[in-house]
mmCIF file of N, CA and C in Angstrom:
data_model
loop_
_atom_site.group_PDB
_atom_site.id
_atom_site.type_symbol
_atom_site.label_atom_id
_atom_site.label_comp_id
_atom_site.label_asym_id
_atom_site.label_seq_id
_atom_site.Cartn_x
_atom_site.Cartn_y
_atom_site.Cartn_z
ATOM 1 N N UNK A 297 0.839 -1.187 0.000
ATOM 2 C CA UNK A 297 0.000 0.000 0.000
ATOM 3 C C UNK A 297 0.878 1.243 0.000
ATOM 4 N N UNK A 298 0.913 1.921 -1.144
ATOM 5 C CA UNK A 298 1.445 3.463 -0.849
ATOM 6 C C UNK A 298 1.180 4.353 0.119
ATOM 7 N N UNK A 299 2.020 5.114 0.517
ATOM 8 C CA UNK A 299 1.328 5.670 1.982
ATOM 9 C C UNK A 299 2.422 6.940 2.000
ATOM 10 N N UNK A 300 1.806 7.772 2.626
ATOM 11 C CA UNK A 300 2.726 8.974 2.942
ATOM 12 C C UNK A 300 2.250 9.598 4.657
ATOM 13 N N UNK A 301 3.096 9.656 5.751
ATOM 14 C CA UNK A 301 2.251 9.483 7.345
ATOM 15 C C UNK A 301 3.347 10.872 7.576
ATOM 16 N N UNK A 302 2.439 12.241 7.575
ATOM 17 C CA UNK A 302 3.552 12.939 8.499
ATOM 18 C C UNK A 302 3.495 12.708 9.906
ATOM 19 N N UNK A 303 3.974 13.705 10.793
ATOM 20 C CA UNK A 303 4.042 13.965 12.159
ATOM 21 C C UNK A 303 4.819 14.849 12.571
ATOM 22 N N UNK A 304 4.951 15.339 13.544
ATOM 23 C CA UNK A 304 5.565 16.690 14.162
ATOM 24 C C UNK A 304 4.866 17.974 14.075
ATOM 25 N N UNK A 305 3.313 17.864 13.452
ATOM 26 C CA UNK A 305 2.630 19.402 13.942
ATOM 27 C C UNK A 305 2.879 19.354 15.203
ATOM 28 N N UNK A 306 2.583 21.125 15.629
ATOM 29 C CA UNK A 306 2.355 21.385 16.831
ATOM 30 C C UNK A 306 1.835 22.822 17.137
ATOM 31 N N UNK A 307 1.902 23.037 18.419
ATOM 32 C CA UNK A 307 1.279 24.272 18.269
ATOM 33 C C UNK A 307 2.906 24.708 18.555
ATOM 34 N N UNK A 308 3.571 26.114 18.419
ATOM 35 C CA UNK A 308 4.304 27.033 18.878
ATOM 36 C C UNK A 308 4.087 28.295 18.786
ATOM 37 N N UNK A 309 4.956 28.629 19.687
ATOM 38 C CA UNK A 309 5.017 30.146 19.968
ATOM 39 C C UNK A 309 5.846 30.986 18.656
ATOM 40 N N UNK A 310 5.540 32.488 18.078
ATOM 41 C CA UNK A 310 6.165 32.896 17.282
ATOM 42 C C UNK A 310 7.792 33.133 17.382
ATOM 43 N N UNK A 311 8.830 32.889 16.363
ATOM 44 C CA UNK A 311 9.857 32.636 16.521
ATOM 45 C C UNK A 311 10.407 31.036 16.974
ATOM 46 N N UNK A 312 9.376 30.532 17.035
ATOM 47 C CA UNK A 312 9.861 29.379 17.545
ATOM 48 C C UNK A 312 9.964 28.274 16.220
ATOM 49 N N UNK A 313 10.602 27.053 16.609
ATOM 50 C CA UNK A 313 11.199 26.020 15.337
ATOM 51 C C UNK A 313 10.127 24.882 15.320
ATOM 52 N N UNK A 314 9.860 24.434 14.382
ATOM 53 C CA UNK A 314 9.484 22.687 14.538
ATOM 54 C C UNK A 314 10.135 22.172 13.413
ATOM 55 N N UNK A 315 10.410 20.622 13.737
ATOM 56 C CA UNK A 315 10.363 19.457 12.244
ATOM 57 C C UNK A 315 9.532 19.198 12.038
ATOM 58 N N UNK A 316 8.943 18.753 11.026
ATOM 59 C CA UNK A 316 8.158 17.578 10.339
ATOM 60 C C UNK A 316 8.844 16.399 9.384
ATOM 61 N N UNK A 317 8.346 15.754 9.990
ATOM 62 C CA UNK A 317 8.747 14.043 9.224
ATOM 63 C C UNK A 317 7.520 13.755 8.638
ATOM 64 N N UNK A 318 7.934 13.116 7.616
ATOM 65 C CA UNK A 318 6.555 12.195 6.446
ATOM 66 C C UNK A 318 7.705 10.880 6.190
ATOM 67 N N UNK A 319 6.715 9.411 6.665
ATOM 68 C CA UNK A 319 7.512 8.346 6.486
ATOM 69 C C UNK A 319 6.737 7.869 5.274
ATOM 70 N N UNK A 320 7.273 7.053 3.990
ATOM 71 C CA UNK A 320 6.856 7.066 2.958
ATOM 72 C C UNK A 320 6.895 5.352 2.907
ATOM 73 N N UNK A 321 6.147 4.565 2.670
ATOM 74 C CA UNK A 321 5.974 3.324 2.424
ATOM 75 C C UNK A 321 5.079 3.011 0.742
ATOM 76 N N UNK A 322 5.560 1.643 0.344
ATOM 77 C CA UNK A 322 4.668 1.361 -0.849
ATOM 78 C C UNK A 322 5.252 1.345 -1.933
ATOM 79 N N UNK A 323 6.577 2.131 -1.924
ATOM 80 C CA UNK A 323 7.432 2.617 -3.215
ATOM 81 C C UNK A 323 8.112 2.791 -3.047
ATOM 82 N N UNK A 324 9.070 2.990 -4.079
ATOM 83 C CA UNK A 324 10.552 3.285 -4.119
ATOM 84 C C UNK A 324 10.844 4.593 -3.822
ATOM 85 N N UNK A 325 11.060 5.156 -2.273
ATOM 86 C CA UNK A 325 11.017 6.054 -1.779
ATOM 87 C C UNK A 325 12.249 6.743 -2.944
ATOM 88 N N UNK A 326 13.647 6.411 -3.294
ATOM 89 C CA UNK A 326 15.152 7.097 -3.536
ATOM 90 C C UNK A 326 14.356 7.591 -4.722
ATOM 91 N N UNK A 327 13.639 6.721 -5.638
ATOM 92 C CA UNK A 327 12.695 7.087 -7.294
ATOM 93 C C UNK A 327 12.516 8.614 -6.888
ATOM 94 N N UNK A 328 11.839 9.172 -6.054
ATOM 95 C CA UNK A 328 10.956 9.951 -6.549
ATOM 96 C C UNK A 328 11.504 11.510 -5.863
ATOM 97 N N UNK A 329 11.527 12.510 -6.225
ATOM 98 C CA UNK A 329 11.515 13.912 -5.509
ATOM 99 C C UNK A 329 10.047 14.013 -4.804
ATOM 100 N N UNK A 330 10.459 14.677 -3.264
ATOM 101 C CA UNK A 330 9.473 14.745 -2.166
ATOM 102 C C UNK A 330 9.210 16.491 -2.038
ATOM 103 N N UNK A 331 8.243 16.505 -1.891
ATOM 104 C CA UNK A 331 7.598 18.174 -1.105
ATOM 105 C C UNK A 331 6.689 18.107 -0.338
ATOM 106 N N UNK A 332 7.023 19.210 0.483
ATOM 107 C CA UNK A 332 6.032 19.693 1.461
ATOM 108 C C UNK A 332 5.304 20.692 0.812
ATOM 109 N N UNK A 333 4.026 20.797 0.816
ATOM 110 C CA UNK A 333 2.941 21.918 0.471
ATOM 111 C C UNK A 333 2.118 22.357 1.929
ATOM 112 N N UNK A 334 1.781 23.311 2.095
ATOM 113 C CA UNK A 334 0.726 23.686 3.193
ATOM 114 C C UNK A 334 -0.504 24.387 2.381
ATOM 115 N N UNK A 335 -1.787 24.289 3.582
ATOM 116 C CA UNK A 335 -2.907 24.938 3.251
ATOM 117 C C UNK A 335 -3.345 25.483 4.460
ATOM 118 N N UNK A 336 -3.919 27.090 4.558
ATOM 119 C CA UNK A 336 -4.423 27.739 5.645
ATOM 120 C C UNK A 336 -5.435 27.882 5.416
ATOM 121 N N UNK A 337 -6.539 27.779 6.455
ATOM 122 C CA UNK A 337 -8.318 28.131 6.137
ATOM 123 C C UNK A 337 -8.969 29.407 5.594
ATOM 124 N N UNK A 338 -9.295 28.731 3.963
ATOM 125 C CA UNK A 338 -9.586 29.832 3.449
ATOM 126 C C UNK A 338 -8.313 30.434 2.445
ATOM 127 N N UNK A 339 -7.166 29.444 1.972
ATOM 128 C CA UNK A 339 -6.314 29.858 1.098
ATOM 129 C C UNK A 339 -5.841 28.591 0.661
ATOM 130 N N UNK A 340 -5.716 28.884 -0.495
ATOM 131 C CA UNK A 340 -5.317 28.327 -1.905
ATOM 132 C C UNK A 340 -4.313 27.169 -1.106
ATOM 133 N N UNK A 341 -4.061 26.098 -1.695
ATOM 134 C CA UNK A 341 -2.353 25.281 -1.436
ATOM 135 C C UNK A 341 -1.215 25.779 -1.774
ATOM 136 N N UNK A 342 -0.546 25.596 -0.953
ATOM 137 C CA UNK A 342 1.058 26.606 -1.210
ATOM 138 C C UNK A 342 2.416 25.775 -1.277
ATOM 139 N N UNK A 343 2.894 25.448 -2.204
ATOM 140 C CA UNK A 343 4.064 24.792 -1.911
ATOM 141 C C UNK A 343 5.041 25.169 -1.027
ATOM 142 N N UNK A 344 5.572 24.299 -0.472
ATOM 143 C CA UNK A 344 6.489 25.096 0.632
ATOM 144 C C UNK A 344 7.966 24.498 0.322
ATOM 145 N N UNK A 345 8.611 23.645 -0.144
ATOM 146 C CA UNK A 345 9.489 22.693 -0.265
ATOM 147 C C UNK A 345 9.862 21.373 -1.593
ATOM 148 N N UNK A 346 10.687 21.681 -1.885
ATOM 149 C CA UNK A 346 10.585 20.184 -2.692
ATOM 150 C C UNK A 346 12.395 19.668 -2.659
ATOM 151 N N UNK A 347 12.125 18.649 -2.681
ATOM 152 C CA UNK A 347 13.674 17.688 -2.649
ATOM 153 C C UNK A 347 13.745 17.133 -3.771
ATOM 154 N N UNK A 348 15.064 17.212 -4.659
ATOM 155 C CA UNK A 348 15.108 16.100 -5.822
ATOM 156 C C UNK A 348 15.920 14.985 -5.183
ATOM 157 N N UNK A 349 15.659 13.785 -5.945
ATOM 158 C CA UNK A 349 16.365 12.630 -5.709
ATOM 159 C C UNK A 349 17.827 12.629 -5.600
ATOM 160 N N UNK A 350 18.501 13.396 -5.864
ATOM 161 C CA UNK A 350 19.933 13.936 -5.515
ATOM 162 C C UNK A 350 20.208 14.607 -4.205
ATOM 163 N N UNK A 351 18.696 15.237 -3.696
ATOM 164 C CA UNK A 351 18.825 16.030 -2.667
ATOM 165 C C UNK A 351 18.748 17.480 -2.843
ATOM 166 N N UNK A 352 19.029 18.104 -3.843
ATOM 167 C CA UNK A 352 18.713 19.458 -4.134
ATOM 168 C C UNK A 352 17.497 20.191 -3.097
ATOM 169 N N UNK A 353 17.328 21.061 -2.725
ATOM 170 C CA UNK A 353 16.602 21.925 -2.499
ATOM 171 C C UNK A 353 15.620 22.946 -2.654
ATOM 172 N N UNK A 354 14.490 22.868 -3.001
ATOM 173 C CA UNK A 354 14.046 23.951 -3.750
ATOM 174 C C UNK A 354 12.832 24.351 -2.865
ATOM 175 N N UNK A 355 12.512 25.875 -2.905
ATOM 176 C CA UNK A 355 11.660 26.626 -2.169
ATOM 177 C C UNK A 355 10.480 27.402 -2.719
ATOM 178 N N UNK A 356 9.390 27.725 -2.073
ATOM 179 C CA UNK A 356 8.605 28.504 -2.188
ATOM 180 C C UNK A 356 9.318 29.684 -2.130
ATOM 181 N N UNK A 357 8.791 31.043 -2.738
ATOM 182 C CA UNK A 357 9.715 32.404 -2.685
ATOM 183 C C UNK A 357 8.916 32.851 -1.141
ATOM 184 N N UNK A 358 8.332 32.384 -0.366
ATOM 185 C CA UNK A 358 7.793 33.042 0.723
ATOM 186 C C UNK A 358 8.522 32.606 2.021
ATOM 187 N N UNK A 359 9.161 31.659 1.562
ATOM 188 C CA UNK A 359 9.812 30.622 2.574
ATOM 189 C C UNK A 359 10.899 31.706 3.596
ATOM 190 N N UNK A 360 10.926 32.247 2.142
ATOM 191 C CA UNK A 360 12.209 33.664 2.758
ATOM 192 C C UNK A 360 13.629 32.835 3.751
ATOM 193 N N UNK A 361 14.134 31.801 3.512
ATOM 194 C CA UNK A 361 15.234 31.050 3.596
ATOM 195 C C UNK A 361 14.860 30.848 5.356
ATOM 196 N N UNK A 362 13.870 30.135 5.638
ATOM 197 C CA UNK A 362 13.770 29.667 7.323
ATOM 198 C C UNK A 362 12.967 28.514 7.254
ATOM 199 N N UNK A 363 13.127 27.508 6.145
ATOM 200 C CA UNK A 363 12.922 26.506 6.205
ATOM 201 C C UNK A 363 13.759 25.690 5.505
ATOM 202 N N UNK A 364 14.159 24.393 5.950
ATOM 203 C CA UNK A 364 14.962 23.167 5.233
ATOM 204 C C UNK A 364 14.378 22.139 5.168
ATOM 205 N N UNK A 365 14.382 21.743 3.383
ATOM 206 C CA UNK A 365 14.255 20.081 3.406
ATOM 207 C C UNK A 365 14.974 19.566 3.096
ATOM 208 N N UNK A 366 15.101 18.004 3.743
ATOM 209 C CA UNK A 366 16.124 16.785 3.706
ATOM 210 C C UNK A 366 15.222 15.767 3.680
ATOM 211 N N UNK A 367 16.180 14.712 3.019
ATOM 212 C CA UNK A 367 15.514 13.462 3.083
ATOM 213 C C UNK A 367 16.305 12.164 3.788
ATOM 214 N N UNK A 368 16.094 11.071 3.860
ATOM 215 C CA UNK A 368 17.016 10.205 4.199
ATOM 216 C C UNK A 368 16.097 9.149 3.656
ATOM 217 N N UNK A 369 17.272 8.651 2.515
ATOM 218 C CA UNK A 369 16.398 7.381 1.721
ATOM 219 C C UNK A 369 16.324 6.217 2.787
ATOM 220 N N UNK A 370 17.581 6.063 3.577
ATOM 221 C CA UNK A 370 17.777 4.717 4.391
ATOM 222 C C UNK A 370 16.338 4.428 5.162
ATOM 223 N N UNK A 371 15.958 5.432 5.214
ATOM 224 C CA UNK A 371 14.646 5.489 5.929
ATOM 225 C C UNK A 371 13.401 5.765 6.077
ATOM 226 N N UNK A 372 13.276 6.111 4.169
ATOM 227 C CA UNK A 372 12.218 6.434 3.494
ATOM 228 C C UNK A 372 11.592 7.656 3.949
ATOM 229 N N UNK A 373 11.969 8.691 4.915
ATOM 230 C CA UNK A 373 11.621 9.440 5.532
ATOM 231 C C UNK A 373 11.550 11.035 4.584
ATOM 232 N N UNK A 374 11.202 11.968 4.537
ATOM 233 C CA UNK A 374 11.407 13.587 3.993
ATOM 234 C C UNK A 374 11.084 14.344 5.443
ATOM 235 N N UNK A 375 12.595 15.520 5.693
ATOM 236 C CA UNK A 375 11.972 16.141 6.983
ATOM 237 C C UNK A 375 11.849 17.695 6.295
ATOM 238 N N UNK A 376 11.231 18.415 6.940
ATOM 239 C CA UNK A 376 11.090 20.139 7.010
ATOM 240 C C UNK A 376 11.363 20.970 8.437
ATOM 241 N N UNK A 377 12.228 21.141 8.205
ATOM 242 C CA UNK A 377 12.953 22.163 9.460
ATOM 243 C C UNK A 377 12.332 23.189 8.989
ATOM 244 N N UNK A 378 11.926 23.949 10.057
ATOM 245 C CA UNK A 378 11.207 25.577 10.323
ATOM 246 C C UNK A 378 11.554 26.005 11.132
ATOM 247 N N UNK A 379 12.217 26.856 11.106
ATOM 248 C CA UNK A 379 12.793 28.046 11.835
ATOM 249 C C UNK A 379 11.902 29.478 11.893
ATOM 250 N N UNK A 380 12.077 29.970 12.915
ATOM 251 C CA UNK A 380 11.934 31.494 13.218
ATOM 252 C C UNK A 380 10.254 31.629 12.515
ATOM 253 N N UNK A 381 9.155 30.487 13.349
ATOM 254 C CA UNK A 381 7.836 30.579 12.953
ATOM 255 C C UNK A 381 7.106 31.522 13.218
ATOM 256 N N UNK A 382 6.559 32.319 12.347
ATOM 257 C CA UNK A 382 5.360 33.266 12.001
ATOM 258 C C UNK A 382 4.005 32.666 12.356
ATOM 259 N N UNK A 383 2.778 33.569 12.420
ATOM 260 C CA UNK A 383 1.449 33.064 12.960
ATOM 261 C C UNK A 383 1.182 32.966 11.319
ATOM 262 N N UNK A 384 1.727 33.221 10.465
ATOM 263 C CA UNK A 384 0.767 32.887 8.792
ATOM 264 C C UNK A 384 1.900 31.843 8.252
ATOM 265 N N UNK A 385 2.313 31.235 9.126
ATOM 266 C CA UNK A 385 2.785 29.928 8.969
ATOM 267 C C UNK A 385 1.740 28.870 9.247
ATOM 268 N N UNK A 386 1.191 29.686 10.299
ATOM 269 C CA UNK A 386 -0.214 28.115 10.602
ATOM 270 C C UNK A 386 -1.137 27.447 9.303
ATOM 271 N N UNK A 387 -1.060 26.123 9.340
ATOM 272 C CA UNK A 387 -1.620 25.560 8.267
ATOM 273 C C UNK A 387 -1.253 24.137 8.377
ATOM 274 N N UNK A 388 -2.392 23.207 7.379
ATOM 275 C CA UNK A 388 -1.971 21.951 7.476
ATOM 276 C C UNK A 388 -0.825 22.041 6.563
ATOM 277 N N UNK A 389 -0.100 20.769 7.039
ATOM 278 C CA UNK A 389 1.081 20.931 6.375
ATOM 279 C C UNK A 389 1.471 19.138 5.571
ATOM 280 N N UNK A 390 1.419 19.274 4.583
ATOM 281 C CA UNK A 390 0.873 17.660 3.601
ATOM 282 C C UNK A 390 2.293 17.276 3.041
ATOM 283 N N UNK A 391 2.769 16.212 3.079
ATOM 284 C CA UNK A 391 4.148 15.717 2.460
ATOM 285 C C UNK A 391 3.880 15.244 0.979
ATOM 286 N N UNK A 392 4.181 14.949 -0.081
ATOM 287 C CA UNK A 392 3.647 14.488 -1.424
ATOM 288 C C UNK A 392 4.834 13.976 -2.106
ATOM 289 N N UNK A 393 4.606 12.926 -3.042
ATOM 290 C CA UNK A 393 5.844 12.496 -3.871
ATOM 291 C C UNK A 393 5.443 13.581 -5.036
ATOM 292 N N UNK A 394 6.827 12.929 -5.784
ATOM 293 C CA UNK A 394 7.355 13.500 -7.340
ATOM 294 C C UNK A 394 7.293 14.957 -7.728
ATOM 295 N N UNK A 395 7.353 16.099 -6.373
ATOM 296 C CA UNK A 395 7.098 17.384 -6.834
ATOM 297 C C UNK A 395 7.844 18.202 -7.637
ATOM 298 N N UNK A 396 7.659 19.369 -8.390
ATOM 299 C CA UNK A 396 8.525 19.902 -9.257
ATOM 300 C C UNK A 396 9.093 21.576 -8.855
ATOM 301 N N UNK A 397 9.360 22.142 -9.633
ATOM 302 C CA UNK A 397 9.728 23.382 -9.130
ATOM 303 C C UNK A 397 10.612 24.377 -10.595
ATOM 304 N N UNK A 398 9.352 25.321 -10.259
ATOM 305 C CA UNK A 398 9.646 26.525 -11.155
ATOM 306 C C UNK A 398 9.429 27.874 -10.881
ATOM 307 N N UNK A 399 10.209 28.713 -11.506
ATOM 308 C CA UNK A 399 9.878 30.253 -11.244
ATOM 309 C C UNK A 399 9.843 30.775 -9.796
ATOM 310 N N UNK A 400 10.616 30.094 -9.022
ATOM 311 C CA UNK A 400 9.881 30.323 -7.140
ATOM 312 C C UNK A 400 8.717 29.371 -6.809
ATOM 313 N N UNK A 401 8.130 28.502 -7.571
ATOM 314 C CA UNK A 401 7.025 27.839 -7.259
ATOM 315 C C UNK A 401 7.022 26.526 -6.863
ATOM 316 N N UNK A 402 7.063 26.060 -5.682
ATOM 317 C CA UNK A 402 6.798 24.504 -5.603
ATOM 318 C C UNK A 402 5.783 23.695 -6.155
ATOM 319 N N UNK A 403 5.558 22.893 -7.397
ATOM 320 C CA UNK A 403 4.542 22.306 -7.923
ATOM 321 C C UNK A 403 4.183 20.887 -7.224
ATOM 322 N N UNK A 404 3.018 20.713 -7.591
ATOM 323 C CA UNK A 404 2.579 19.083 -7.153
ATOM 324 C C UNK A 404 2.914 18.119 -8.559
ATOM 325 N N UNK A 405 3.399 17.213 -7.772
ATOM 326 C CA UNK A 405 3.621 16.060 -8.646
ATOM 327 C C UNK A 405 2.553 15.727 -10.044
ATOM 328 N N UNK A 406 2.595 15.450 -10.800
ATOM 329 C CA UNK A 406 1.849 14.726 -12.257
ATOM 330 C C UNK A 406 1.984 13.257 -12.310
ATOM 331 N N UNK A 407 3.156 12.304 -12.739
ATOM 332 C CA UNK A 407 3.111 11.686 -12.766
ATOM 333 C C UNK A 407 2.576 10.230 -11.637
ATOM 334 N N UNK A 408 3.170 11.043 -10.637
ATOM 335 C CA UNK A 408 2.842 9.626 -9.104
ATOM 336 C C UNK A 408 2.553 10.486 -8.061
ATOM 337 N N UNK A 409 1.301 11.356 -8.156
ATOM 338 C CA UNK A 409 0.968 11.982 -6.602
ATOM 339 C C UNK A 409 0.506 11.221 -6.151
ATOM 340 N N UNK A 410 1.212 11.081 -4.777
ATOM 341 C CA UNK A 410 0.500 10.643 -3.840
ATOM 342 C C UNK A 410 0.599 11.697 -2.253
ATOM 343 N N UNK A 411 -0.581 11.741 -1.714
ATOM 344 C CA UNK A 411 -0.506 12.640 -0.483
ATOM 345 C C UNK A 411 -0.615 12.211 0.701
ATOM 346 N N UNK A 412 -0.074 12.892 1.746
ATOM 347 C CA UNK A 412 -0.350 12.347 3.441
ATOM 348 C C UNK A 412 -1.699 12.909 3.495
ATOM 349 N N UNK A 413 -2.193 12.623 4.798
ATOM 350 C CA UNK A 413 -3.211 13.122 5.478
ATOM 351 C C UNK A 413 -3.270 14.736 6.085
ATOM 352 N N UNK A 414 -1.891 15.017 6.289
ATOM 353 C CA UNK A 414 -1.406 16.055 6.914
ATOM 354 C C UNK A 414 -1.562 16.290 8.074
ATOM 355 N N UNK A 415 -0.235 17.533 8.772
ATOM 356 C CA UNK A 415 0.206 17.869 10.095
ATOM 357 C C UNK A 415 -0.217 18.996 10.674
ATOM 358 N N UNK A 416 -1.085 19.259 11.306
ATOM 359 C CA UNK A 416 -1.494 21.083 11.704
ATOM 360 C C UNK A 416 0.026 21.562 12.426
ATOM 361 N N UNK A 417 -0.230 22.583 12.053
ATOM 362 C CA UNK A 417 1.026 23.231 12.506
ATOM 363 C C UNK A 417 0.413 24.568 13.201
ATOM 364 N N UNK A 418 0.809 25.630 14.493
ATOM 365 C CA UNK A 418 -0.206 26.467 14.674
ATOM 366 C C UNK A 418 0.528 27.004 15.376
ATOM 367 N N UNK A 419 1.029 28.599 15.255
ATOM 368 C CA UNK A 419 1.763 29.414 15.382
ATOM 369 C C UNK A 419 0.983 30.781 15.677
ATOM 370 N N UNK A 420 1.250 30.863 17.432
ATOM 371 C CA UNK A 420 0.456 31.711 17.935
ATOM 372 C C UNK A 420 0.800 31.679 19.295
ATOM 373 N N UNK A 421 0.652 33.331 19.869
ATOM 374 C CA UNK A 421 1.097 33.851 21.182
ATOM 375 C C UNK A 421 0.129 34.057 22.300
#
């Protein structure tokens, strides 16, 4: 069964950090480039992240350089480090295979989307 399981929402305080992990089962996790996208109530989906299978890096232009993704194939895992959290950071936050990336834009996968359930994340004083 394909599967994508994050974890590590939480609530924090502004300025403050979280990870998120998405463990990926079903497939050939190393195959595919991974992203994180978020959605806030009442706004569009936003890419936030994408990893190529090499590891590359690529960002949303809003990200404004206070977030990192990594992956670790050994363990089928994709994480997102967040740093220095904002309250319009709050949002679910969804892990996805095969994502792409253009112009500043994190895209969703075409060929093999598949999505988590997603992580609330909630950033507030």
């Amino acid at each position: 069964q394909v599967q994508l399981v994050e974890s590590g929402g939480d609530f924090v305080q502004p300025g403050g950090s979280l990870r998120l992990s998405c463990l990926a089962s079903g497939f050939t996790f190393d195959y595919y480039s991974m992203g994180w996208f978020r959605q806030a109530p009442g706004k569009e989906r936003e890419g936030v992240g994408c990893i190529t299978t090499s590891g590359a890096g690529y960002y949303g232009n809003s990200m404004e350089g206070r977030f990192t993704i990594s992956r670790d194939n050994g363990k089928n895992t994709v994480y997102l480090q967040m740093n220095n959290l904002r309250p319009e950071d709050t949002a679910v936050y969804y892990c996805a295979t095969d994502c792409g990336y253009a112009d500043g834009t994190v895209l969703p996968g075409e060929r093999f989307p598949v999505w988590g359930q997603g992580t609330q994340v909630t950033v507030s004083s």
